[in-house]
């Protein structure tokens, strides 16, 4: 069927054409004489303190501006080539941030909810710890139930990539996130609360991302992190145990790095980069490939993790490492058919010569790069195609811009996605058509075929669904419980996703599409291949 159409340094490719033809798819002290009176006064003061701090109201006042450190989007529509309306730091009308204690703290002295009342989920841990007089409606939702939550707003935050090398495939994700927020707010929000989304551009830099995410949690007092397209900063705080320490959920992430699946406070919607590499290797081998090559990115963690996983998969399948293999986590280099390159280089003449010489008879070559680096590699003569050889690429390359730039050299390159792409016959599906229309309403120039745009949309849908499932008494601990016991159906944009405690590998299936380029970019062809990761959770 014809179809139209991540930054820290890493720790310091013939047989005949028929080869792939049949591939399957504070206490105080008192003297004893005063102790009784002190006790009575203490109790009275404690009871009074429960009602002397009414929350301040919230208003959303959009102003024009650019996304940057400290700018906040109000998630209103933008148009082609422009940023959406933004709210500058300092104009935050969020008011009180709610209780600062541990996530999920109950309100002392309040009756508890029983199953069947708003916000309770039968059998859900902690479902009984909910005040009984709440309702899913404005003015009746418990007001300040946790950090970042008031009676009228829920404050979310995220780092995005509007600058730097990652913008080539992550830059449009914010449109998808904002589209879902807009629709939710226009429909009344969540139990009378409007979503406020603060986006900060970290340029896909792990140092900036680390600092900005901590600022969102500690200074901006967001309730949760949503989608977080910039994976490098998320990795930094996750590796440090920050999310667990602060009890802050990160919901609907892009799954680029394996740590997103092992952190109990992160819920990815994507299939991981490691799963992509497993699936690419397995499918090629099943179709007859025995000689593999790989070009991978050495400066970003998705390249390091993915390269290691790809070699491990090839070794399982063939009994040997890829020629030239060295552990990417320790000694990334370009040797033989296992070639690591850095995005910071302007050209790769030596590496291309080394790789092409070693991989002249390769059956399958994998490209584990982001679009800018891949474009430089291909324009320098990398991965020369010839009969019987297949090229395969990862989700960051599934963009129309890359396909056009690469040109005929990428004709028939297989690219993999964990979502239902908005292409061809799939466009007739209601959920897919709605997604496309929502993205177009935000920006006429956004690439809705980009898998990361789809992931941002699905991820924000998950955020909204989880908030709705929790109900009026919104706390971080309760949303964690909901997420770890729910199934999420995006209407067919992705497989039905389910997370459980200790297992956040909800999406492990990918499908293949190939670039069609003859005299120009002709779109994508569905290769009718959809596969599960055969080694989920391994090689991380």
PDB file of C-alpha atoms in Angstrom, residues 83-375:
ATOM      1  CA  UNK A  83       5.236  29.919  18.763  1.00  0.00           C
ATOM      2  CA  UNK A  84       1.910  29.577  20.569  1.00  0.00           C
ATOM      3  CA  UNK A  85       0.745  32.200  23.062  1.00  0.00           C
ATOM      4  CA  UNK A  86       2.956  32.087  26.123  1.00  0.00           C
ATOM      5  CA  UNK A  87       2.853  33.348  29.682  1.00  0.00           C
ATOM      6  CA  UNK A  88       6.102  34.822  30.985  1.00  0.00           C
ATOM      7  CA  UNK A  89       7.602  33.836  34.294  1.00  0.00           C
ATOM      8  CA  UNK A  90       6.573  36.262  37.011  1.00  0.00           C
ATOM      9  CA  UNK A  91       2.990  36.448  35.729  1.00  0.00           C
ATOM     10  CA  UNK A  92       2.180  33.109  37.324  1.00  0.00           C
ATOM     11  CA  UNK A  93      -1.263  33.381  38.915  1.00  0.00           C
ATOM     12  CA  UNK A  94      -1.120  29.913  40.344  1.00  0.00           C
ATOM     13  CA  UNK A  95      -1.522  30.965  43.978  1.00  0.00           C
ATOM     14  CA  UNK A  96      -1.115  28.353  46.685  1.00  0.00           C
ATOM     15  CA  UNK A  97       0.616  25.163  45.710  1.00  0.00           C
ATOM     16  CA  UNK A  98      -1.202  22.914  48.112  1.00  0.00           C
ATOM     17  CA  UNK A  99       0.202  20.793  50.914  1.00  0.00           C
ATOM     18  CA  UNK A 100       3.943  20.419  50.801  1.00  0.00           C
ATOM     19  CA  UNK A 101       4.085  17.155  52.731  1.00  0.00           C
ATOM     20  CA  UNK A 102       4.473  13.731  51.280  1.00  0.00           C
ATOM     21  CA  UNK A 103       2.559  12.994  48.125  1.00  0.00           C
ATOM     22  CA  UNK A 104      -0.920  11.671  48.714  1.00  0.00           C
ATOM     23  CA  UNK A 105      -1.327  13.009  52.288  1.00  0.00           C
ATOM     24  CA  UNK A 106      -4.923  12.777  53.511  1.00  0.00           C
ATOM     25  CA  UNK A 107      -6.789  15.677  55.129  1.00  0.00           C
ATOM     26  CA  UNK A 108      -6.846  15.150  58.920  1.00  0.00           C
ATOM     27  CA  UNK A 109     -10.272  14.954  60.516  1.00  0.00           C
ATOM     28  CA  UNK A 110     -12.127  14.422  57.254  1.00  0.00           C
ATOM     29  CA  UNK A 111     -14.309  11.382  56.679  1.00  0.00           C
ATOM     30  CA  UNK A 112     -12.952   8.928  54.134  1.00  0.00           C
ATOM     31  CA  UNK A 113     -14.438   7.977  50.819  1.00  0.00           C
ATOM     32  CA  UNK A 114     -15.963   4.612  50.238  1.00  0.00           C
ATOM     33  CA  UNK A 115     -15.933   2.709  46.977  1.00  0.00           C
ATOM     34  CA  UNK A 116     -18.461   4.024  44.488  1.00  0.00           C
ATOM     35  CA  UNK A 117     -18.101   7.690  45.449  1.00  0.00           C
ATOM     36  CA  UNK A 118     -16.357  10.147  43.101  1.00  0.00           C
ATOM     37  CA  UNK A 119     -12.646   9.559  42.888  1.00  0.00           C
ATOM     38  CA  UNK A 120     -12.651   6.072  44.374  1.00  0.00           C
ATOM     39  CA  UNK A 121     -11.487   3.050  42.405  1.00  0.00           C
ATOM     40  CA  UNK A 122     -12.615  -0.274  43.901  1.00  0.00           C
ATOM     41  CA  UNK A 123      -9.630  -2.324  44.907  1.00  0.00           C
ATOM     42  CA  UNK A 124      -7.225   0.549  44.345  1.00  0.00           C
ATOM     43  CA  UNK A 125      -4.668   1.003  47.141  1.00  0.00           C
ATOM     44  CA  UNK A 126      -5.472   4.138  49.097  1.00  0.00           C
ATOM     45  CA  UNK A 127      -8.889   4.585  47.500  1.00  0.00           C
ATOM     46  CA  UNK A 128     -10.505   4.881  50.932  1.00  0.00           C
ATOM     47  CA  UNK A 129      -8.268   7.789  51.894  1.00  0.00           C
ATOM     48  CA  UNK A 130     -10.426  10.388  50.181  1.00  0.00           C
ATOM     49  CA  UNK A 131     -12.667  13.015  51.808  1.00  0.00           C
ATOM     50  CA  UNK A 132     -16.296  11.997  51.303  1.00  0.00           C
ATOM     51  CA  UNK A 133     -17.727  15.423  50.466  1.00  0.00           C
ATOM     52  CA  UNK A 134     -15.847  15.973  47.206  1.00  0.00           C
ATOM     53  CA  UNK A 135     -17.305  15.937  43.741  1.00  0.00           C
ATOM     54  CA  UNK A 136     -15.872  16.151  40.261  1.00  0.00           C
ATOM     55  CA  UNK A 137     -16.992  19.746  39.743  1.00  0.00           C
ATOM     56  CA  UNK A 138     -15.694  23.279  40.096  1.00  0.00           C
ATOM     57  CA  UNK A 139     -15.815  24.419  43.722  1.00  0.00           C
ATOM     58  CA  UNK A 140     -16.275  20.884  45.020  1.00  0.00           C
ATOM     59  CA  UNK A 141     -12.970  19.267  44.098  1.00  0.00           C
ATOM     60  CA  UNK A 142     -10.930  19.656  47.289  1.00  0.00           C
ATOM     61  CA  UNK A 143      -9.062  22.723  46.058  1.00  0.00           C
ATOM     62  CA  UNK A 144      -5.383  22.485  47.113  1.00  0.00           C
ATOM     63  CA  UNK A 145      -5.026  18.708  47.308  1.00  0.00           C
ATOM     64  CA  UNK A 146      -1.305  18.514  46.502  1.00  0.00           C
ATOM     65  CA  UNK A 147       1.615  20.513  45.173  1.00  0.00           C
ATOM     66  CA  UNK A 148       0.707  22.231  41.916  1.00  0.00           C
ATOM     67  CA  UNK A 149      -3.024  21.719  42.389  1.00  0.00           C
ATOM     68  CA  UNK A 150      -5.602  24.370  43.317  1.00  0.00           C
ATOM     69  CA  UNK A 151      -9.352  24.487  43.044  1.00  0.00           C
ATOM     70  CA  UNK A 152      -9.056  25.861  39.532  1.00  0.00           C
ATOM     71  CA  UNK A 153      -5.764  24.671  38.038  1.00  0.00           C
ATOM     72  CA  UNK A 154      -3.379  21.766  37.693  1.00  0.00           C
ATOM     73  CA  UNK A 155       0.150  22.873  36.940  1.00  0.00           C
ATOM     74  CA  UNK A 156       2.291  20.643  34.734  1.00  0.00           C
ATOM     75  CA  UNK A 157       5.797  21.142  33.391  1.00  0.00           C
ATOM     76  CA  UNK A 158       8.095  19.760  30.745  1.00  0.00           C
ATOM     77  CA  UNK A 159      11.369  20.324  28.968  1.00  0.00           C
ATOM     78  CA  UNK A 160      11.118  20.533  25.182  1.00  0.00           C
ATOM     79  CA  UNK A 161      13.647  20.823  22.371  1.00  0.00           C
ATOM     80  CA  UNK A 162      13.223  23.982  20.321  1.00  0.00           C
ATOM     81  CA  UNK A 163      16.934  24.516  19.707  1.00  0.00           C
ATOM     82  CA  UNK A 164      20.009  22.441  19.039  1.00  0.00           C
ATOM     83  CA  UNK A 165      20.430  19.264  17.095  1.00  0.00           C
ATOM     84  CA  UNK A 166      17.431  17.480  18.624  1.00  0.00           C
ATOM     85  CA  UNK A 167      14.986  20.074  17.321  1.00  0.00           C
ATOM     86  CA  UNK A 168      15.090  18.350  13.929  1.00  0.00           C
ATOM     87  CA  UNK A 169      12.817  15.584  15.231  1.00  0.00           C
ATOM     88  CA  UNK A 170      11.594  16.824  18.641  1.00  0.00           C
ATOM     89  CA  UNK A 171      10.772  20.442  17.817  1.00  0.00           C
ATOM     90  CA  UNK A 172       7.143  19.857  16.782  1.00  0.00           C
ATOM     91  CA  UNK A 173       6.206  17.720  19.796  1.00  0.00           C
ATOM     92  CA  UNK A 174       5.011  20.735  21.772  1.00  0.00           C
ATOM     93  CA  UNK A 175       2.222  21.313  19.253  1.00  0.00           C
ATOM     94  CA  UNK A 176       0.878  17.855  19.960  1.00  0.00           C
ATOM     95  CA  UNK A 177       1.054  18.352  23.718  1.00  0.00           C
ATOM     96  CA  UNK A 178      -0.670  21.716  23.525  1.00  0.00           C
ATOM     97  CA  UNK A 179      -3.384  20.411  21.231  1.00  0.00           C
ATOM     98  CA  UNK A 180      -4.530  17.917  23.855  1.00  0.00           C
ATOM     99  CA  UNK A 181      -4.355  20.483  26.643  1.00  0.00           C
ATOM    100  CA  UNK A 182      -6.416  22.941  24.613  1.00  0.00           C
ATOM    101  CA  UNK A 183      -9.180  20.434  23.959  1.00  0.00           C
ATOM    102  CA  UNK A 184      -9.257  19.371  27.600  1.00  0.00           C
ATOM    103  CA  UNK A 185      -9.489  22.924  28.896  1.00  0.00           C
ATOM    104  CA  UNK A 186     -12.153  23.898  26.401  1.00  0.00           C
ATOM    105  CA  UNK A 187     -14.202  20.918  27.589  1.00  0.00           C
ATOM    106  CA  UNK A 188     -14.067  22.137  31.199  1.00  0.00           C
ATOM    107  CA  UNK A 189     -10.718  20.771  32.321  1.00  0.00           C
ATOM    108  CA  UNK A 190     -10.367  18.094  34.969  1.00  0.00           C
ATOM    109  CA  UNK A 191     -13.098  18.287  37.649  1.00  0.00           C
ATOM    110  CA  UNK A 192     -13.282  22.058  37.224  1.00  0.00           C
ATOM    111  CA  UNK A 193      -9.507  22.531  37.065  1.00  0.00           C
ATOM    112  CA  UNK A 194      -7.780  23.935  33.993  1.00  0.00           C
ATOM    113  CA  UNK A 195      -4.434  22.494  32.970  1.00  0.00           C
ATOM    114  CA  UNK A 196      -1.543  24.931  32.901  1.00  0.00           C
ATOM    115  CA  UNK A 197       1.497  23.683  31.023  1.00  0.00           C
ATOM    116  CA  UNK A 198       4.931  25.211  31.476  1.00  0.00           C
ATOM    117  CA  UNK A 199       7.419  24.356  28.738  1.00  0.00           C
ATOM    118  CA  UNK A 200      11.149  25.071  28.928  1.00  0.00           C
ATOM    119  CA  UNK A 201      13.604  24.603  26.058  1.00  0.00           C
ATOM    120  CA  UNK A 202      16.782  22.834  27.174  1.00  0.00           C
ATOM    121  CA  UNK A 203      18.205  22.186  23.695  1.00  0.00           C
ATOM    122  CA  UNK A 204      18.408  18.431  24.436  1.00  0.00           C
ATOM    123  CA  UNK A 205      21.282  19.194  26.812  1.00  0.00           C
ATOM    124  CA  UNK A 206      21.414  16.965  29.872  1.00  0.00           C
ATOM    125  CA  UNK A 207      22.949  19.626  32.133  1.00  0.00           C
ATOM    126  CA  UNK A 208      20.322  22.228  31.277  1.00  0.00           C
ATOM    127  CA  UNK A 209      17.596  19.593  31.330  1.00  0.00           C
ATOM    128  CA  UNK A 210      18.635  18.431  34.784  1.00  0.00           C
ATOM    129  CA  UNK A 211      18.558  21.987  36.133  1.00  0.00           C
ATOM    130  CA  UNK A 212      15.315  22.984  34.421  1.00  0.00           C
ATOM    131  CA  UNK A 213      13.418  19.893  35.543  1.00  0.00           C
ATOM    132  CA  UNK A 214      14.543  20.388  39.137  1.00  0.00           C
ATOM    133  CA  UNK A 215      13.449  24.015  38.885  1.00  0.00           C
ATOM    134  CA  UNK A 216      10.026  22.979  37.619  1.00  0.00           C
ATOM    135  CA  UNK A 217       9.619  20.680  40.610  1.00  0.00           C
ATOM    136  CA  UNK A 218      11.183  22.745  43.387  1.00  0.00           C
ATOM    137  CA  UNK A 219      10.579  26.363  42.337  1.00  0.00           C
ATOM    138  CA  UNK A 220       7.673  26.238  39.911  1.00  0.00           C
ATOM    139  CA  UNK A 221       5.945  23.591  42.055  1.00  0.00           C
ATOM    140  CA  UNK A 222       4.435  21.626  39.195  1.00  0.00           C
ATOM    141  CA  UNK A 223       2.210  18.704  40.061  1.00  0.00           C
ATOM    142  CA  UNK A 224       3.762  16.412  37.472  1.00  0.00           C
ATOM    143  CA  UNK A 225       6.069  16.306  34.472  1.00  0.00           C
ATOM    144  CA  UNK A 226       4.230  15.695  31.221  1.00  0.00           C
ATOM    145  CA  UNK A 227       5.675  13.912  28.172  1.00  0.00           C
ATOM    146  CA  UNK A 228       9.173  15.483  28.589  1.00  0.00           C
ATOM    147  CA  UNK A 229      10.319  15.233  24.959  1.00  0.00           C
ATOM    148  CA  UNK A 230      13.872  16.110  26.008  1.00  0.00           C
ATOM    149  CA  UNK A 231      15.073  12.695  27.171  1.00  0.00           C
ATOM    150  CA  UNK A 232      18.593  13.622  28.247  1.00  0.00           C
ATOM    151  CA  UNK A 233      17.602  15.793  31.210  1.00  0.00           C
ATOM    152  CA  UNK A 234      14.976  13.269  32.257  1.00  0.00           C
ATOM    153  CA  UNK A 235      17.656  10.587  32.313  1.00  0.00           C
ATOM    154  CA  UNK A 236      19.843  12.761  34.536  1.00  0.00           C
ATOM    155  CA  UNK A 237      17.211  13.245  37.248  1.00  0.00           C
ATOM    156  CA  UNK A 238      15.956   9.687  36.989  1.00  0.00           C
ATOM    157  CA  UNK A 239      19.440   8.209  37.358  1.00  0.00           C
ATOM    158  CA  UNK A 240      19.876  10.349  40.486  1.00  0.00           C
ATOM    159  CA  UNK A 241      16.683   8.923  42.013  1.00  0.00           C
ATOM    160  CA  UNK A 242      15.181  12.400  42.019  1.00  0.00           C
ATOM    161  CA  UNK A 243      11.652  11.532  40.936  1.00  0.00           C
ATOM    162  CA  UNK A 244      11.282   8.813  43.563  1.00  0.00           C
ATOM    163  CA  UNK A 245      12.768  11.016  46.261  1.00  0.00           C
ATOM    164  CA  UNK A 246      10.313  13.823  45.539  1.00  0.00           C
ATOM    165  CA  UNK A 247       7.416  11.601  44.531  1.00  0.00           C
ATOM    166  CA  UNK A 248       6.961  13.388  41.199  1.00  0.00           C
ATOM    167  CA  UNK A 249       5.413  11.479  38.302  1.00  0.00           C
ATOM    168  CA  UNK A 250       6.676  11.824  34.726  1.00  0.00           C
ATOM    169  CA  UNK A 251       3.807  10.699  32.522  1.00  0.00           C
ATOM    170  CA  UNK A 252       3.611   9.836  28.821  1.00  0.00           C
ATOM    171  CA  UNK A 253       7.299   9.979  27.943  1.00  0.00           C
ATOM    172  CA  UNK A 254       8.939   9.151  24.613  1.00  0.00           C
ATOM    173  CA  UNK A 255      10.776   6.017  25.734  1.00  0.00           C
ATOM    174  CA  UNK A 256      14.061   6.809  24.026  1.00  0.00           C
ATOM    175  CA  UNK A 257      16.126   5.607  26.978  1.00  0.00           C
ATOM    176  CA  UNK A 258      15.753   2.395  28.935  1.00  0.00           C
ATOM    177  CA  UNK A 259      15.745   4.123  32.336  1.00  0.00           C
ATOM    178  CA  UNK A 260      12.269   5.420  31.564  1.00  0.00           C
ATOM    179  CA  UNK A 261      11.012   1.844  31.851  1.00  0.00           C
ATOM    180  CA  UNK A 262      12.732   0.986  35.121  1.00  0.00           C
ATOM    181  CA  UNK A 263      11.974   4.152  37.110  1.00  0.00           C
ATOM    182  CA  UNK A 264       8.725   3.518  39.042  1.00  0.00           C
ATOM    183  CA  UNK A 265       7.765   7.201  38.632  1.00  0.00           C
ATOM    184  CA  UNK A 266       7.963   7.276  34.805  1.00  0.00           C
ATOM    185  CA  UNK A 267       5.296   5.921  32.448  1.00  0.00           C
ATOM    186  CA  UNK A 268       6.441   5.789  28.786  1.00  0.00           C
ATOM    187  CA  UNK A 269       4.023   5.380  25.877  1.00  0.00           C
ATOM    188  CA  UNK A 270       6.669   4.548  23.276  1.00  0.00           C
ATOM    189  CA  UNK A 271       8.589   1.442  22.396  1.00  0.00           C
ATOM    190  CA  UNK A 272      12.178   1.939  23.518  1.00  0.00           C
ATOM    191  CA  UNK A 273      15.184   2.520  21.287  1.00  0.00           C
ATOM    192  CA  UNK A 274      16.508  -0.805  22.548  1.00  0.00           C
ATOM    193  CA  UNK A 275      13.304  -2.508  21.412  1.00  0.00           C
ATOM    194  CA  UNK A 276      13.748  -0.907  17.990  1.00  0.00           C
ATOM    195  CA  UNK A 277      17.229  -2.338  17.653  1.00  0.00           C
ATOM    196  CA  UNK A 278      16.124  -5.779  18.794  1.00  0.00           C
ATOM    197  CA  UNK A 279      13.285  -5.806  16.276  1.00  0.00           C
ATOM    198  CA  UNK A 280      15.415  -4.546  13.383  1.00  0.00           C
ATOM    199  CA  UNK A 281      18.065  -7.209  13.945  1.00  0.00           C
ATOM    200  CA  UNK A 282      15.573 -10.044  14.417  1.00  0.00           C
ATOM    201  CA  UNK A 283      13.500  -9.203  11.352  1.00  0.00           C
ATOM    202  CA  UNK A 284      16.557  -8.878   9.107  1.00  0.00           C
ATOM    203  CA  UNK A 285      18.021 -12.150  10.349  1.00  0.00           C
ATOM    204  CA  UNK A 286      14.718 -13.975   9.890  1.00  0.00           C
ATOM    205  CA  UNK A 287      14.725 -12.687   6.310  1.00  0.00           C
ATOM    206  CA  UNK A 288      18.168 -14.130   5.637  1.00  0.00           C
ATOM    207  CA  UNK A 289      20.697 -11.516   6.763  1.00  0.00           C
ATOM    208  CA  UNK A 290      23.830 -12.846   8.427  1.00  0.00           C
ATOM    209  CA  UNK A 291      26.287  -9.960   7.958  1.00  0.00           C
ATOM    210  CA  UNK A 292      25.359  -6.788   9.839  1.00  0.00           C
ATOM    211  CA  UNK A 293      26.736  -3.265  10.083  1.00  0.00           C
ATOM    212  CA  UNK A 294      25.796  -0.299  12.255  1.00  0.00           C
ATOM    213  CA  UNK A 295      26.479   3.431  12.283  1.00  0.00           C
ATOM    214  CA  UNK A 296      25.543   4.979  15.620  1.00  0.00           C
ATOM    215  CA  UNK A 297      25.654   8.255  17.552  1.00  0.00           C
ATOM    216  CA  UNK A 298      28.310   8.438  20.293  1.00  0.00           C
ATOM    217  CA  UNK A 299      27.313  11.726  21.945  1.00  0.00           C
ATOM    218  CA  UNK A 300      23.726  10.935  22.978  1.00  0.00           C
ATOM    219  CA  UNK A 301      22.512   8.142  25.192  1.00  0.00           C
ATOM    220  CA  UNK A 302      19.997   6.719  22.725  1.00  0.00           C
ATOM    221  CA  UNK A 303      22.904   5.920  20.384  1.00  0.00           C
ATOM    222  CA  UNK A 304      25.024   4.335  23.087  1.00  0.00           C
ATOM    223  CA  UNK A 305      22.185   2.199  24.465  1.00  0.00           C
ATOM    224  CA  UNK A 306      20.866   1.229  21.076  1.00  0.00           C
ATOM    225  CA  UNK A 307      24.247   0.255  19.639  1.00  0.00           C
ATOM    226  CA  UNK A 308      24.979  -2.040  22.562  1.00  0.00           C
ATOM    227  CA  UNK A 309      21.538  -3.670  22.236  1.00  0.00           C
ATOM    228  CA  UNK A 310      21.895  -4.120  18.472  1.00  0.00           C
ATOM    229  CA  UNK A 311      25.198  -5.933  18.817  1.00  0.00           C
ATOM    230  CA  UNK A 312      23.767  -8.118  21.598  1.00  0.00           C
ATOM    231  CA  UNK A 313      20.849  -9.059  19.369  1.00  0.00           C
ATOM    232  CA  UNK A 314      23.130  -9.865  16.428  1.00  0.00           C
ATOM    233  CA  UNK A 315      25.323 -11.971  18.674  1.00  0.00           C
ATOM    234  CA  UNK A 316      22.298 -13.975  19.850  1.00  0.00           C
ATOM    235  CA  UNK A 317      21.251 -14.512  16.268  1.00  0.00           C
ATOM    236  CA  UNK A 318      24.607 -15.214  14.609  1.00  0.00           C
ATOM    237  CA  UNK A 319      26.817 -16.329  17.483  1.00  0.00           C
ATOM    238  CA  UNK A 320      29.334 -13.504  17.034  1.00  0.00           C
ATOM    239  CA  UNK A 321      29.816  -9.803  17.690  1.00  0.00           C
ATOM    240  CA  UNK A 322      29.646  -7.412  14.773  1.00  0.00           C
ATOM    241  CA  UNK A 323      33.112  -7.041  13.271  1.00  0.00           C
ATOM    242  CA  UNK A 324      34.862  -4.062  14.897  1.00  0.00           C
ATOM    243  CA  UNK A 325      32.587  -4.085  17.960  1.00  0.00           C
ATOM    244  CA  UNK A 326      33.760  -2.319  21.100  1.00  0.00           C
ATOM    245  CA  UNK A 327      31.564  -1.494  24.094  1.00  0.00           C
ATOM    246  CA  UNK A 328      29.913   1.839  23.222  1.00  0.00           C
ATOM    247  CA  UNK A 329      29.551   2.678  26.904  1.00  0.00           C
ATOM    248  CA  UNK A 330      33.308   2.527  27.417  1.00  0.00           C
ATOM    249  CA  UNK A 331      35.113   2.886  24.122  1.00  0.00           C
ATOM    250  CA  UNK A 332      32.926   4.214  21.327  1.00  0.00           C
ATOM    251  CA  UNK A 333      34.825   4.253  18.046  1.00  0.00           C
ATOM    252  CA  UNK A 334      34.465   3.563  14.362  1.00  0.00           C
ATOM    253  CA  UNK A 335      36.049   0.256  13.412  1.00  0.00           C
ATOM    254  CA  UNK A 336      35.081  -2.368  10.902  1.00  0.00           C
ATOM    255  CA  UNK A 337      31.337  -2.722  10.557  1.00  0.00           C
ATOM    256  CA  UNK A 338      30.563  -1.118  13.952  1.00  0.00           C
ATOM    257  CA  UNK A 339      30.997   2.622  13.494  1.00  0.00           C
ATOM    258  CA  UNK A 340      30.398   5.254  16.170  1.00  0.00           C
ATOM    259  CA  UNK A 341      30.382   8.883  15.058  1.00  0.00           C
ATOM    260  CA  UNK A 342      29.909  12.166  16.896  1.00  0.00           C
ATOM    261  CA  UNK A 343      27.272  14.729  15.997  1.00  0.00           C
ATOM    262  CA  UNK A 344      29.810  17.482  16.692  1.00  0.00           C
ATOM    263  CA  UNK A 345      31.889  16.557  13.637  1.00  0.00           C
ATOM    264  CA  UNK A 346      31.363  18.490  10.418  1.00  0.00           C
ATOM    265  CA  UNK A 347      32.271  15.581   8.147  1.00  0.00           C
ATOM    266  CA  UNK A 348      32.975  11.848   8.360  1.00  0.00           C
ATOM    267  CA  UNK A 349      35.278  11.168   5.406  1.00  0.00           C
ATOM    268  CA  UNK A 350      37.598   8.761   7.230  1.00  0.00           C
ATOM    269  CA  UNK A 351      34.799   6.952   9.010  1.00  0.00           C
ATOM    270  CA  UNK A 352      32.815   6.532   5.802  1.00  0.00           C
ATOM    271  CA  UNK A 353      35.804   5.030   4.016  1.00  0.00           C
ATOM    272  CA  UNK A 354      36.465   2.640   6.903  1.00  0.00           C
ATOM    273  CA  UNK A 355      32.867   1.548   7.157  1.00  0.00           C
ATOM    274  CA  UNK A 356      32.119   1.159   3.462  1.00  0.00           C
ATOM    275  CA  UNK A 357      35.256  -0.889   2.954  1.00  0.00           C
ATOM    276  CA  UNK A 358      34.367  -3.272   5.789  1.00  0.00           C
ATOM    277  CA  UNK A 359      30.662  -3.440   4.949  1.00  0.00           C
ATOM    278  CA  UNK A 360      30.802  -3.850   1.182  1.00  0.00           C
ATOM    279  CA  UNK A 361      29.026  -7.211   1.402  1.00  0.00           C
ATOM    280  CA  UNK A 362      26.765  -6.452   4.382  1.00  0.00           C
ATOM    281  CA  UNK A 363      23.212  -7.748   4.134  1.00  0.00           C
ATOM    282  CA  UNK A 364      21.772  -5.224   6.602  1.00  0.00           C
ATOM    283  CA  UNK A 365      22.982  -1.831   7.803  1.00  0.00           C
ATOM    284  CA  UNK A 366      21.370  -0.049  10.722  1.00  0.00           C
ATOM    285  CA  UNK A 367      21.404   3.709  11.126  1.00  0.00           C
ATOM    286  CA  UNK A 368      21.153   4.792  14.775  1.00  0.00           C
ATOM    287  CA  UNK A 369      21.401   8.560  14.362  1.00  0.00           C
ATOM    288  CA  UNK A 370      19.286  11.676  14.668  1.00  0.00           C
ATOM    289  CA  UNK A 371      18.383  13.420  11.392  1.00  0.00           C
ATOM    290  CA  UNK A 372      21.074  16.117  11.267  1.00  0.00           C
ATOM    291  CA  UNK A 373      23.951  13.706  11.787  1.00  0.00           C
ATOM    292  CA  UNK A 374      22.395  11.151   9.450  1.00  0.00           C
ATOM    293  CA  UNK A 375      22.096  13.823   6.769  1.00  0.00           C
TER     294      UNK A 375
END
